[in-house]
Amino acid sequence: MRPETDTSENTATIASDGDGFVLDSRDRDAILRERDHFEQPQAACIEALKVVQRRHGWVPDGAIPAIAEVLGIGPASVEGVATFYSLIFRQPVGRHVILVCDSSSCFLTDYEALRDAIAARLGIGFGQTTEDGRFTLLPVCCLGACDQGPAMMIDDHTYGPVRPEDVAGLLEDYP
Amino acid sequence: MTSQLRYRCQLHQSARERREESHPLTWRMRDDGVRVDLAEYVSKDGYAAVSQVLNGQSPEEVIDTMTEANVRGRGGAGFSAGVKWCLTLKGENIPRGYLVCNADEMEPGTFKDRQLMEQLPHLLIEGMILGGYANNARFGYIFLRGEYIGAARAIEQALAEAREAGWLGADIAGSGFDFDIALHTGAGRYICGEETALINSLEGRRANPRDKPPFPGQSGAWGKPTVVNNVETLCCVPSVLRHGADWYQSLSGDLSNDGGTKLYGVSGRVNRPGLWELPMGTSGRELLDLAGGIRDGRALKAWLPGGASTGFLLPEHLELALDFDTIAKAGSRLGTGLLTVVTDQQSMVALMRNLETFFARESCGWCTPCRDGLPWTVKLLAALERGEGEQGDIEMLDKLANDLGPGKTFCAHAPGAAMPLASALKYFRHEFEQGVTRPTGPAHAEPIPVGEV
């Protein structure tokens, strides 16, 4: 069933029975606004997960039934989507997420040296988070910055070309 | 420090070189790379095609012009946009559907749509309004990959400007045509660029491709007629309708039967990697020259004409026109038209391992050949790269390249992975053979013992 869009309810929060997760009322509003762009509420599912992730850094277990409730769909539909997409995180990540392009053009311009320099500097490999919770390191599909490879992103910023000797200085800007 | 390392996309042609009559995609772009806002766009003949067409031409006339101009799909498939639009279901008893812009640019080696969206989003919006009109669409979506943060910002600003000025919404330019556009940003996964997977993703589902038929033009998003076009394809539309099919065809002159211009690019170890708008059918040689040739005094070994899912070509193919039919005749595909170059000191086995690792990771897992076959190629290629290959490994790769080919899976992901593999095995077989150092092992037994390998 399609949830009510009555704005008088927008100050309320939805508590889930999972891990004590509470969907922020602003996030609920954002999800409902997104829902109105589409014929069916399921379509807002990916954006809903991104909305939650922007606030929490990841998608906690309790967010799944909370999103499902707002959109009036089953939690399995939300979880199925959450676990499919590589940029939806179903476990906690660091304060900053590093995405290193490992596709062909960057591979041909020494991506492996860049990856190794970051891994050595942070003491982690792909899929891992530093012990201080500062960085998570992940590979990513071609970033569309092939003319300046090897390329990488930290949070919302794209960099390239990044040489191994640039890594220390670059990471310093993300405390 | 970090600001110097920030990625900025920029054409290699200056504004003075780019002219309205010869560079329909890029002539409005600024040398400083700042987004062309609505006022500047309108001052440069922007939205003129919308005013002209919506008040003077029928959707059928628009489609005829597009078909005659032969604008071929710039996302890589090369299918005529006019013919695609012709096949969209329309009629009194048919509900109005959707026009979806495929802005999920993720094909390795491709960085052209980013340039168009960050610096000239109004051109895309204008193309979408015209496409929406031609296809009787009620609404448009821009399906943008999540990592393109700058493009998302530019598009949102442009959509707001266009809506405010009445170019989107009800009764556009007094024509009675209603159309609006929403931006949808993705959450990763290469497969979203496949048009039916994209529709599933737009609907908020896992991005598994759909079987065809029905084609999206018959039954797409929410079962409605849906047209999916690439960013660059849609950006071609305003100039085609403004200046006509003959003019568009003449842009490529004698170089190609395909009309118009193309955003071509080069990446890899060249002196001047980048992006140029050039006539369709420009040769690989000319493009490589513009890119300053191979870096560090090395030689060209091979090149991919348009992304990871195209077949390798050799230096001897550089004289060919970079258009869909010519490159197909040479056994590859034009794809996105952005060259990836491989130099003589780079290993084809290592590069193939990298490419197949990408395809294996990005398989959605829906079809068995793709889900199981691609990791198998990675395993074999990694063994060959380490010099631990077994007798029979290369023949097994041959078989996999065949079994992953067209017609065996829902979508073109596996065939896309098979094409570079088959061509690498054909042209550079000796490099793979060097990795075979061991006798045939249990992995090659017939039949393969279940659970033992």
XYZ file of C-alpha atoms in Angstrom:
628
model
C 0.000 0.000 0.000
C 1.172 3.487 -0.806
C 1.974 5.382 2.396
C 0.176 8.607 3.183
C 1.806 11.732 1.852
C 0.091 13.942 4.429
C 2.769 16.471 5.388
C 1.414 16.863 8.926
C 3.044 13.520 9.734
C 6.444 14.610 8.548
C 7.730 15.585 11.961
C 7.247 12.051 13.215
C 10.003 9.497 13.020
C 9.714 5.839 12.200
C 11.382 3.533 14.669
C 12.344 0.082 13.540
C 12.512 -3.030 15.640
C 15.997 -3.874 14.348
C 19.001 -2.179 15.905
C 17.236 0.790 17.406
C 17.520 2.568 14.064
C 15.364 5.651 13.719
C 14.694 7.121 10.298
C 15.283 10.846 10.513
C 12.151 12.796 9.599
C 14.105 14.877 7.067
C 15.234 11.680 5.378
C 11.697 10.388 5.338
C 10.587 13.588 3.609
C 13.386 13.293 1.065
C 12.387 9.690 0.302
C 8.740 10.670 -0.127
C 9.700 13.508 -2.477
C 11.781 11.098 -4.548
C 8.890 8.647 -4.651
C 6.739 11.232 -6.398
C 9.088 11.204 -9.412
C 8.000 7.699 -10.363
C 4.946 5.630 -11.216
C 5.655 3.169 -8.425
C 7.223 3.615 -4.966
C 9.771 0.781 -5.441
C 11.618 3.106 -7.834
C 12.627 5.381 -4.950
C 14.366 2.482 -3.206
C 17.917 3.194 -4.408
C 17.677 6.883 -3.609
C 16.186 6.026 -0.202
C 19.221 3.867 0.587
C 21.490 6.699 -0.527
C 19.612 9.183 1.642
C 20.145 6.989 4.710
C 23.773 6.393 3.763
C 24.467 10.117 3.444
C 23.416 10.598 7.056
C 24.895 7.449 8.638
C 27.792 6.670 6.328
C 26.311 3.238 5.685
C 22.920 1.481 5.715
C 22.297 -0.025 9.166
C 20.152 -3.166 9.399
C 17.235 -1.284 10.884
C 17.068 1.063 7.897
C 15.890 -1.752 5.636
C 12.447 -2.279 7.247
C 12.153 1.467 7.851
C 12.607 2.252 4.146
C 10.305 -0.622 3.223
C 7.621 0.841 5.460
C 7.893 4.331 3.999
C 7.677 2.990 0.444
C 5.031 0.395 1.213
C 7.103 -2.483 -0.195
C 8.574 -5.628 1.339
C 11.884 -5.465 3.228
C 13.345 -8.215 1.010
C 12.898 -5.929 -2.003
C 14.908 -3.250 -0.238
C 17.612 -5.654 0.972
C 17.890 -7.282 -2.448
C 18.632 -3.897 -3.939
C 20.905 -2.795 -1.094
C 23.152 -5.825 -1.517
C 23.277 -5.600 -5.315
C 24.703 -2.127 -5.780
C 28.379 -1.599 -5.074
C 28.037 1.919 -3.711
C 25.460 0.994 -1.088
C 27.356 -0.078 2.029
C 25.723 -2.687 4.246
C 28.495 -2.535 6.795
C 30.138 0.454 8.459
C 32.780 2.284 6.439
C 35.384 4.849 7.377
C 34.763 8.596 7.548
C 36.184 8.822 4.041
C 35.726 6.315 1.238
C 38.513 5.949 -1.302
C 37.500 4.541 -4.695
C 40.444 3.540 -6.865
C 39.721 2.947 -10.543
C 41.027 -0.491 -11.532
C 39.746 -0.523 -15.127
C 41.814 -0.890 -18.280
C 43.024 2.660 -18.984
C 44.165 3.156 -15.407
C 45.660 -0.342 -15.400
C 47.719 0.703 -18.428
C 48.873 3.876 -16.674
C 50.123 2.153 -13.509
C 47.045 1.866 -11.335
C 48.662 -1.040 -9.482
C 51.460 1.188 -8.179
C 48.868 3.697 -6.962
C 46.817 0.979 -5.259
C 49.918 -0.441 -3.582
C 51.022 3.005 -2.368
C 47.624 3.673 -0.770
C 47.485 0.189 0.743
C 51.001 0.578 2.186
C 50.282 4.046 3.545
C 47.048 2.967 5.261
C 47.934 -0.630 6.055
C 44.707 -1.938 4.496
C 43.619 -3.670 1.315
C 40.450 -3.420 -0.782
C 37.308 -3.874 1.270
C 39.003 -2.896 4.513
C 38.773 0.075 6.867
C 41.628 1.599 8.840
C 41.584 0.855 12.555
C 41.016 4.513 13.404
C 37.879 4.471 11.245
C 39.248 7.153 8.946
C 39.424 5.463 5.522
C 37.763 2.605 3.649
C 39.485 1.441 0.462
C 37.470 0.087 -2.487
C 38.011 -0.603 -6.184
C 35.641 1.049 -8.649
C 34.671 0.725 -12.321
C 36.196 3.111 -14.818
C 35.678 6.608 -13.394
C 35.520 8.278 -16.797
C 38.751 10.143 -16.147
C 40.848 7.930 -18.422
C 42.696 10.844 -20.034
C 44.267 11.550 -16.659
C 44.777 8.084 -15.248
C 45.407 6.581 -12.859
C 42.308 8.125 -11.314
C 40.656 7.805 -7.944
C 37.948 9.395 -5.829
C 37.927 10.372 -2.189
C 34.360 11.043 -1.077
C 32.917 13.406 -3.714
C 36.206 14.445 -5.307
C 37.875 12.912 -8.354
C 41.659 13.037 -8.753
C 44.026 12.183 -11.583
C 46.654 11.449 -12.508
C 47.725 10.402 -9.006
C 51.289 9.132 -8.639
C 52.399 7.013 -5.686
C 54.366 9.993 -4.325
C 51.170 12.105 -4.262
C 49.318 9.725 -1.963
C 50.562 10.920 1.438
C 49.749 14.576 0.733
C 46.382 13.762 -0.763
C 45.246 11.694 2.200
C 46.303 14.440 4.625
C 43.459 16.596 3.377
C 40.913 14.107 4.708
C 41.260 14.080 8.508
C 48.297 20.246 -3.066
C 45.095 18.323 -3.544
C 43.481 20.971 -5.728
C 46.247 20.517 -8.302
C 45.403 16.832 -8.484
C 41.682 17.386 -9.035
C 40.403 15.876 -12.239
C 39.072 18.395 -14.740
C 37.662 17.345 -18.068
C 38.628 19.608 -20.938
C 38.520 19.319 -24.699
C 41.811 19.684 -26.523
C 40.239 22.006 -29.088
C 40.001 25.700 -28.188
C 36.760 27.640 -28.552
C 38.247 29.345 -31.627
C 38.706 25.992 -33.354
C 35.169 24.846 -32.568
C 32.568 26.363 -34.872
C 28.815 26.097 -35.081
C 28.907 24.761 -38.632
C 31.454 22.038 -37.941
C 31.309 21.192 -34.201
C 27.625 20.817 -33.315
C 28.328 19.036 -30.033
C 30.954 21.315 -28.545
C 30.989 24.767 -30.225
C 29.186 26.366 -27.279
C 31.638 25.087 -24.664
C 33.902 27.608 -22.973
C 37.678 27.552 -22.800
C 37.518 27.932 -19.004
C 35.435 24.753 -18.741
C 32.705 26.503 -16.740
C 29.182 25.193 -17.299
C 27.319 27.076 -20.035
C 24.307 28.477 -18.197
C 20.862 29.106 -19.656
C 21.483 32.732 -20.669
C 24.689 31.849 -22.493
C 23.117 28.769 -24.061
C 20.159 30.774 -25.366
C 22.516 33.464 -26.685
C 24.242 30.712 -28.655
C 21.109 29.566 -30.485
C 20.093 27.355 -27.579
C 16.528 25.952 -27.477
C 16.008 27.348 -30.978
C 15.438 23.811 -32.271
C 12.760 23.241 -29.628
C 10.898 26.449 -30.592
C 11.172 25.638 -34.253
C 10.213 21.965 -34.098
C 7.462 21.961 -31.484
C 5.622 24.708 -33.337
C 6.212 23.590 -36.882
C 6.830 19.864 -37.246
C 4.988 16.685 -36.448
C 6.685 13.932 -34.438
C 6.742 11.845 -37.631
C 8.661 14.565 -39.444
C 11.178 14.706 -36.608
C 11.694 10.952 -36.796
C 12.062 11.083 -40.583
C 14.770 13.740 -40.284
C 16.589 11.740 -37.620
C 16.398 8.565 -39.724
C 17.635 10.372 -42.823
C 20.501 11.947 -40.881
C 21.399 8.428 -39.698
C 22.457 9.401 -36.196
C 23.810 6.101 -34.924
C 23.732 5.291 -31.214
C 26.796 6.849 -29.601
C 26.616 4.643 -26.516
C 28.393 2.011 -28.567
C 25.748 -0.108 -30.249
C 25.508 2.114 -33.335
C 21.799 1.538 -33.888
C 20.050 4.323 -35.816
C 18.275 6.642 -33.368
C 15.646 7.480 -35.979
C 14.830 3.808 -36.576
C 14.658 3.204 -32.817
C 12.210 6.100 -32.451
C 10.196 4.743 -35.356
C 9.677 1.482 -33.437
C 8.299 3.145 -30.297
C 4.649 2.247 -29.836
C 2.477 5.317 -30.278
C -1.195 5.786 -30.856
C -4.487 6.749 -29.306
C -4.801 3.597 -27.241
C -1.141 3.477 -26.264
C -0.187 5.210 -23.015
C 2.479 7.900 -23.226
C 5.749 6.447 -21.999
C 9.245 7.604 -21.154
C 12.405 8.937 -22.704
C 15.413 7.793 -20.698
C 18.883 9.196 -21.158
C 21.555 6.597 -20.542
C 24.154 8.646 -18.653
C 25.645 5.640 -16.881
C 29.023 6.162 -18.544
C 31.142 3.304 -17.202
C 32.632 1.627 -20.255
C 36.349 1.387 -19.453
C 38.252 3.959 -21.475
C 35.259 6.251 -22.008
C 35.059 9.834 -20.752
C 32.941 11.725 -23.280
C 29.462 12.020 -21.747
C 31.007 13.496 -18.599
C 32.307 16.406 -20.705
C 28.906 17.058 -22.306
C 26.974 16.896 -19.032
C 29.345 18.941 -16.879
C 29.840 21.742 -19.371
C 26.781 21.768 -21.637
C 23.814 20.179 -19.839
C 21.269 22.341 -21.688
C 22.194 20.669 -24.969
C 21.230 17.318 -23.461
C 17.995 18.741 -22.052
C 17.108 20.253 -25.425
C 17.796 16.919 -27.129
C 15.610 15.144 -24.588
C 12.699 17.552 -25.105
C 12.895 16.883 -28.844
C 13.221 13.140 -28.283
C 10.296 13.230 -25.882
C 8.204 15.081 -28.480
C 9.093 12.618 -31.245
C 8.275 9.608 -29.086
C 5.159 11.022 -27.409
C 6.860 10.539 -24.036
C 5.190 11.995 -20.982
C 8.350 12.283 -18.910
C 12.113 11.992 -19.155
C 14.734 10.541 -16.842
C 18.465 11.081 -16.861
C 20.023 7.914 -15.455
C 23.390 9.196 -14.233
C 26.081 7.093 -12.579
C 26.444 7.969 -8.911
C 30.132 8.858 -9.084
C 29.524 11.768 -11.508
C 28.981 14.308 -8.742
C 29.890 17.344 -10.862
C 27.622 16.268 -13.699
C 24.743 15.779 -11.250
C 25.214 19.324 -9.963
C 25.379 20.772 -13.484
C 22.269 18.881 -14.593
C 20.234 19.861 -11.513
C 21.122 23.528 -12.045
C 20.266 23.336 -15.728
C 16.963 21.529 -15.099
C 15.953 24.242 -12.611
C 16.907 26.996 -15.077
C 15.045 25.327 -17.936
C 11.937 24.759 -15.823
C 11.985 28.365 -14.587
C 12.214 29.641 -18.160
C 9.393 27.407 -19.382
C 11.508 25.033 -21.474
C 10.293 22.211 -19.231
C 6.816 21.729 -17.819
C 3.430 22.448 -19.331
C 2.900 23.898 -22.802
C 6.550 24.206 -23.819
C 7.162 27.229 -26.079
C 3.409 27.652 -26.494
C 3.197 24.374 -28.393
C 0.806 22.519 -26.122
C 3.447 19.823 -25.501
C 4.076 18.951 -21.828
C 7.334 17.366 -20.776
C 9.581 17.360 -17.737
C 12.766 15.584 -16.714
C 14.009 14.119 -13.426
C 17.579 13.174 -12.579
C 18.129 9.664 -11.215
C 21.569 8.934 -9.830
C 22.806 5.364 -9.630
C 24.654 3.414 -6.963
C 27.342 1.638 -8.968
C 27.415 -1.492 -11.191
C 28.502 -1.360 -14.839
C 25.555 -3.497 -15.922
C 23.194 -0.546 -15.330
C 24.384 0.791 -18.691
C 22.666 -2.096 -20.498
C 19.353 -0.571 -21.538
C 16.971 -3.142 -20.055
C 19.051 -3.465 -16.871
C 18.921 0.310 -16.684
C 15.133 0.195 -16.817
C 15.057 -2.332 -13.968
C 17.407 -0.123 -11.976
C 15.261 2.930 -12.697
C 12.316 0.976 -11.307
C 14.297 0.442 -8.101
C 15.195 -3.190 -8.735
C 18.397 -5.168 -9.155
C 19.953 -4.296 -12.490
C 19.355 -7.629 -14.217
C 18.775 -7.302 -17.959
C 15.382 -8.235 -19.386
C 14.778 -10.600 -22.236
C 13.862 -9.093 -25.599
C 11.273 -8.986 -27.072
C 9.386 -7.105 -25.877
C 11.770 -4.277 -26.674
C 11.695 -1.206 -24.425
C 9.938 0.747 -27.174
C 7.063 -1.706 -26.824
C 7.149 -2.309 -23.073
C 9.807 -0.607 -20.973
C 9.638 1.297 -17.703
C 6.476 0.244 -15.836
C 5.310 -1.530 -18.975
C 5.102 1.711 -20.963
C 6.844 2.444 -24.279
C 10.336 3.574 -23.300
C 13.162 4.956 -25.385
C 16.696 4.723 -24.040
C 19.337 6.871 -25.748
C 22.923 7.715 -24.863
C 23.902 11.249 -23.784
C 25.939 11.994 -26.914
C 23.190 10.649 -29.192
C 20.628 12.972 -27.609
C 23.089 15.878 -27.824
C 23.218 15.365 -31.613
C 19.463 15.878 -31.964
C 19.100 19.693 -31.694
C 21.578 20.485 -34.477
C 20.156 17.779 -36.772
C 16.688 19.278 -36.450
C 17.939 22.858 -36.641
C 20.045 22.423 -39.773
C 18.660 19.302 -41.430
C 19.712 15.798 -42.356
C 21.716 16.823 -45.428
C 23.807 19.274 -43.438
C 24.435 16.628 -40.781
C 25.466 14.067 -43.380
C 27.842 16.569 -44.984
C 29.776 16.987 -41.725
C 31.539 13.697 -42.313
C 32.018 14.411 -46.030
C 33.697 11.515 -47.815
C 35.120 10.036 -44.637
C 32.148 7.867 -43.749
C 28.622 6.847 -44.668
C 27.711 7.693 -41.075
C 26.862 11.349 -40.761
C 27.867 13.988 -38.270
C 30.661 14.330 -35.789
C 31.815 12.208 -32.891
C 33.502 12.841 -29.597
C 36.665 10.811 -30.065
C 39.297 10.286 -27.413
C 42.539 8.550 -26.570
C 43.801 7.159 -23.278
C 46.746 5.042 -22.225
C 50.434 5.858 -22.506
C 50.247 8.640 -25.087
C 51.762 12.104 -24.864
C 48.499 14.016 -24.976
C 45.533 11.892 -23.916
C 42.162 13.585 -24.270
C 39.009 14.329 -26.171
C 38.240 15.912 -29.578
C 35.090 16.513 -31.620
C 35.930 15.325 -35.133
C 34.048 14.282 -38.270
C 32.651 10.769 -38.158
C 35.088 8.484 -39.941
C 38.280 10.203 -38.809
C 41.082 7.631 -38.877
C 42.740 6.090 -35.860
C 46.053 7.417 -37.192
C 44.857 11.024 -37.182
C 43.464 10.625 -33.687
C 46.667 9.067 -32.374
C 48.643 11.919 -33.957
C 46.423 14.457 -32.200
C 47.194 12.587 -28.997
C 50.891 13.184 -29.619
C 51.795 9.574 -30.295
C 53.027 6.949 -27.863
C 54.849 8.162 -24.763
C 58.460 7.484 -23.759
C 59.561 6.545 -27.279
C 57.708 3.247 -27.174
C 55.748 1.714 -30.053
C 52.052 0.922 -30.434
C 51.239 -2.749 -29.967
C 47.437 -2.843 -30.049
C 44.400 -0.677 -29.462
C 40.786 -0.941 -28.436
C 38.598 1.296 -30.613
C 35.888 2.046 -28.113
C 36.053 0.516 -24.681
C 36.709 -2.751 -22.895
C 33.968 -4.616 -24.749
C 35.463 -4.028 -28.212
C 38.009 -6.236 -29.946
C 41.728 -5.446 -30.177
C 43.054 -3.997 -33.391
C 46.673 -3.720 -34.593
C 48.826 -0.789 -35.765
C 48.011 -1.818 -39.348
C 44.331 -0.978 -38.670
C 45.099 2.649 -37.780
C 44.324 3.878 -41.298
C 40.708 2.676 -41.030
C 37.867 5.150 -40.641
C 36.583 5.124 -37.089
C 32.947 4.455 -37.938
C 30.583 1.645 -37.047
C 30.648 -0.343 -40.304
C 34.358 -0.011 -41.072
C 35.483 -1.097 -37.619
C 32.947 -3.947 -37.613
C 34.377 -5.197 -40.919
C 37.812 -5.299 -39.293
C 36.388 -7.694 -36.681
C 35.905 -5.282 -33.813
C 33.308 -2.676 -32.854
C 33.538 1.111 -32.801
C 31.916 1.058 -29.367
C 32.188 4.471 -27.756
C 34.953 5.647 -30.116
C 37.441 6.405 -27.373
C 40.703 4.584 -28.072
C 42.652 2.699 -25.439
C 46.232 2.190 -26.583
C 48.569 -0.620 -25.529
C 52.306 -0.119 -25.961
C 54.950 -2.681 -26.899
C 56.217 -3.184 -23.343
C 52.756 -3.957 -21.915
C 51.647 -7.577 -21.503
C 48.479 -8.665 -23.274
C 48.058 -11.522 -20.793
C 48.098 -9.126 -17.837
C 45.767 -6.708 -19.608
C 43.331 -9.529 -20.442
C 43.439 -10.656 -16.818
C 42.551 -7.097 -15.798
C 39.726 -6.855 -18.368
C 38.166 -10.209 -17.503
C 38.422 -9.499 -13.782
C 36.381 -6.381 -14.487
C 33.767 -8.261 -16.513
C 33.559 -11.074 -13.945
C 33.037 -8.643 -11.091
C 30.459 -6.635 -13.017
C 28.387 -9.598 -14.217
C 24.943 -9.352 -12.636
C 24.965 -13.142 -12.252
C 21.680 -13.724 -14.049
C 22.899 -15.999 -16.876
C 25.083 -19.044 -16.250
C 27.666 -18.621 -19.056
C 28.429 -15.123 -17.829
C 28.274 -15.816 -14.080
C 30.406 -18.978 -14.214
C 32.382 -18.498 -17.415
C 33.920 -15.143 -16.639
C 35.532 -16.129 -13.309
C 36.871 -19.191 -15.121
C 38.624 -17.004 -17.693
C 40.141 -14.956 -14.863
C 41.471 -18.110 -13.195
C 43.083 -19.314 -16.422
C 44.500 -15.909 -17.328
C 45.929 -15.378 -13.845
C 47.672 -18.778 -14.061
C 49.111 -17.913 -17.487
C 50.275 -14.540 -16.180
C 52.135 -16.258 -13.323
C 53.708 -18.692 -15.785
C 51.777 -21.570 -14.242
C 49.453 -22.369 -17.144
C 48.645 -25.958 -18.096
C 48.520 -27.623 -21.500
C 45.005 -27.011 -22.758
C 44.471 -23.689 -20.977
C 44.603 -21.651 -24.165
C 42.224 -24.003 -25.943
C 39.931 -23.687 -22.930
C 40.074 -19.892 -23.290
C 39.214 -20.269 -26.982
C 36.189 -22.337 -26.016
C 35.116 -19.894 -23.326
C 35.448 -16.954 -25.738
C 33.093 -18.840 -28.026
C 30.678 -19.954 -25.318
C 30.408 -16.409 -23.968
C 29.560 -15.079 -27.433
C 26.317 -13.585 -28.755
C 22.995 -15.367 -28.343
C 23.736 -17.371 -25.218
C 22.826 -14.818 -22.549
C 20.157 -12.168 -21.958
C 22.417 -9.222 -22.714
C 25.674 -8.215 -24.367
C 27.821 -8.286 -21.219
C 29.337 -11.729 -21.863
C 29.777 -11.163 -25.625
C 31.435 -7.876 -24.700
C 33.867 -9.758 -22.490
C 34.465 -12.397 -25.175
C 35.387 -9.969 -27.946
C 38.676 -8.604 -26.537
C 39.585 -12.124 -25.358
C 39.047 -13.750 -28.750
C 40.987 -11.006 -30.536
C 43.862 -11.081 -28.032
C 44.133 -14.867 -28.465
C 44.108 -14.425 -32.227
C 46.687 -11.654 -32.525
C 48.937 -12.307 -29.527
C 48.686 -16.068 -29.031
C 52.440 -16.359 -28.494
C 52.191 -14.237 -25.346
C 49.637 -16.610 -23.874
C 51.641 -19.674 -24.947
C 54.628 -18.423 -22.970
C 52.586 -18.895 -19.797
C 51.980 -22.615 -20.413
C 54.583 -24.522 -18.377
C 52.728 -27.504 -16.924
C 51.089 -30.694 -18.112
C 47.335 -30.960 -18.412
C 45.693 -31.084 -14.979
C 42.350 -32.326 -13.664
C 40.637 -29.100 -14.727
C 40.812 -30.335 -18.301
C 39.453 -33.855 -17.725
C 36.375 -34.811 -19.745
C 33.887 -34.683 -18.229
C 35.104 -32.368 -15.500
C 34.740 -34.296 -12.217
C 32.100 -32.539 -10.173
C 33.406 -31.034 -6.954
C 37.026 -31.976 -7.574
C 38.364 -28.863 -9.268
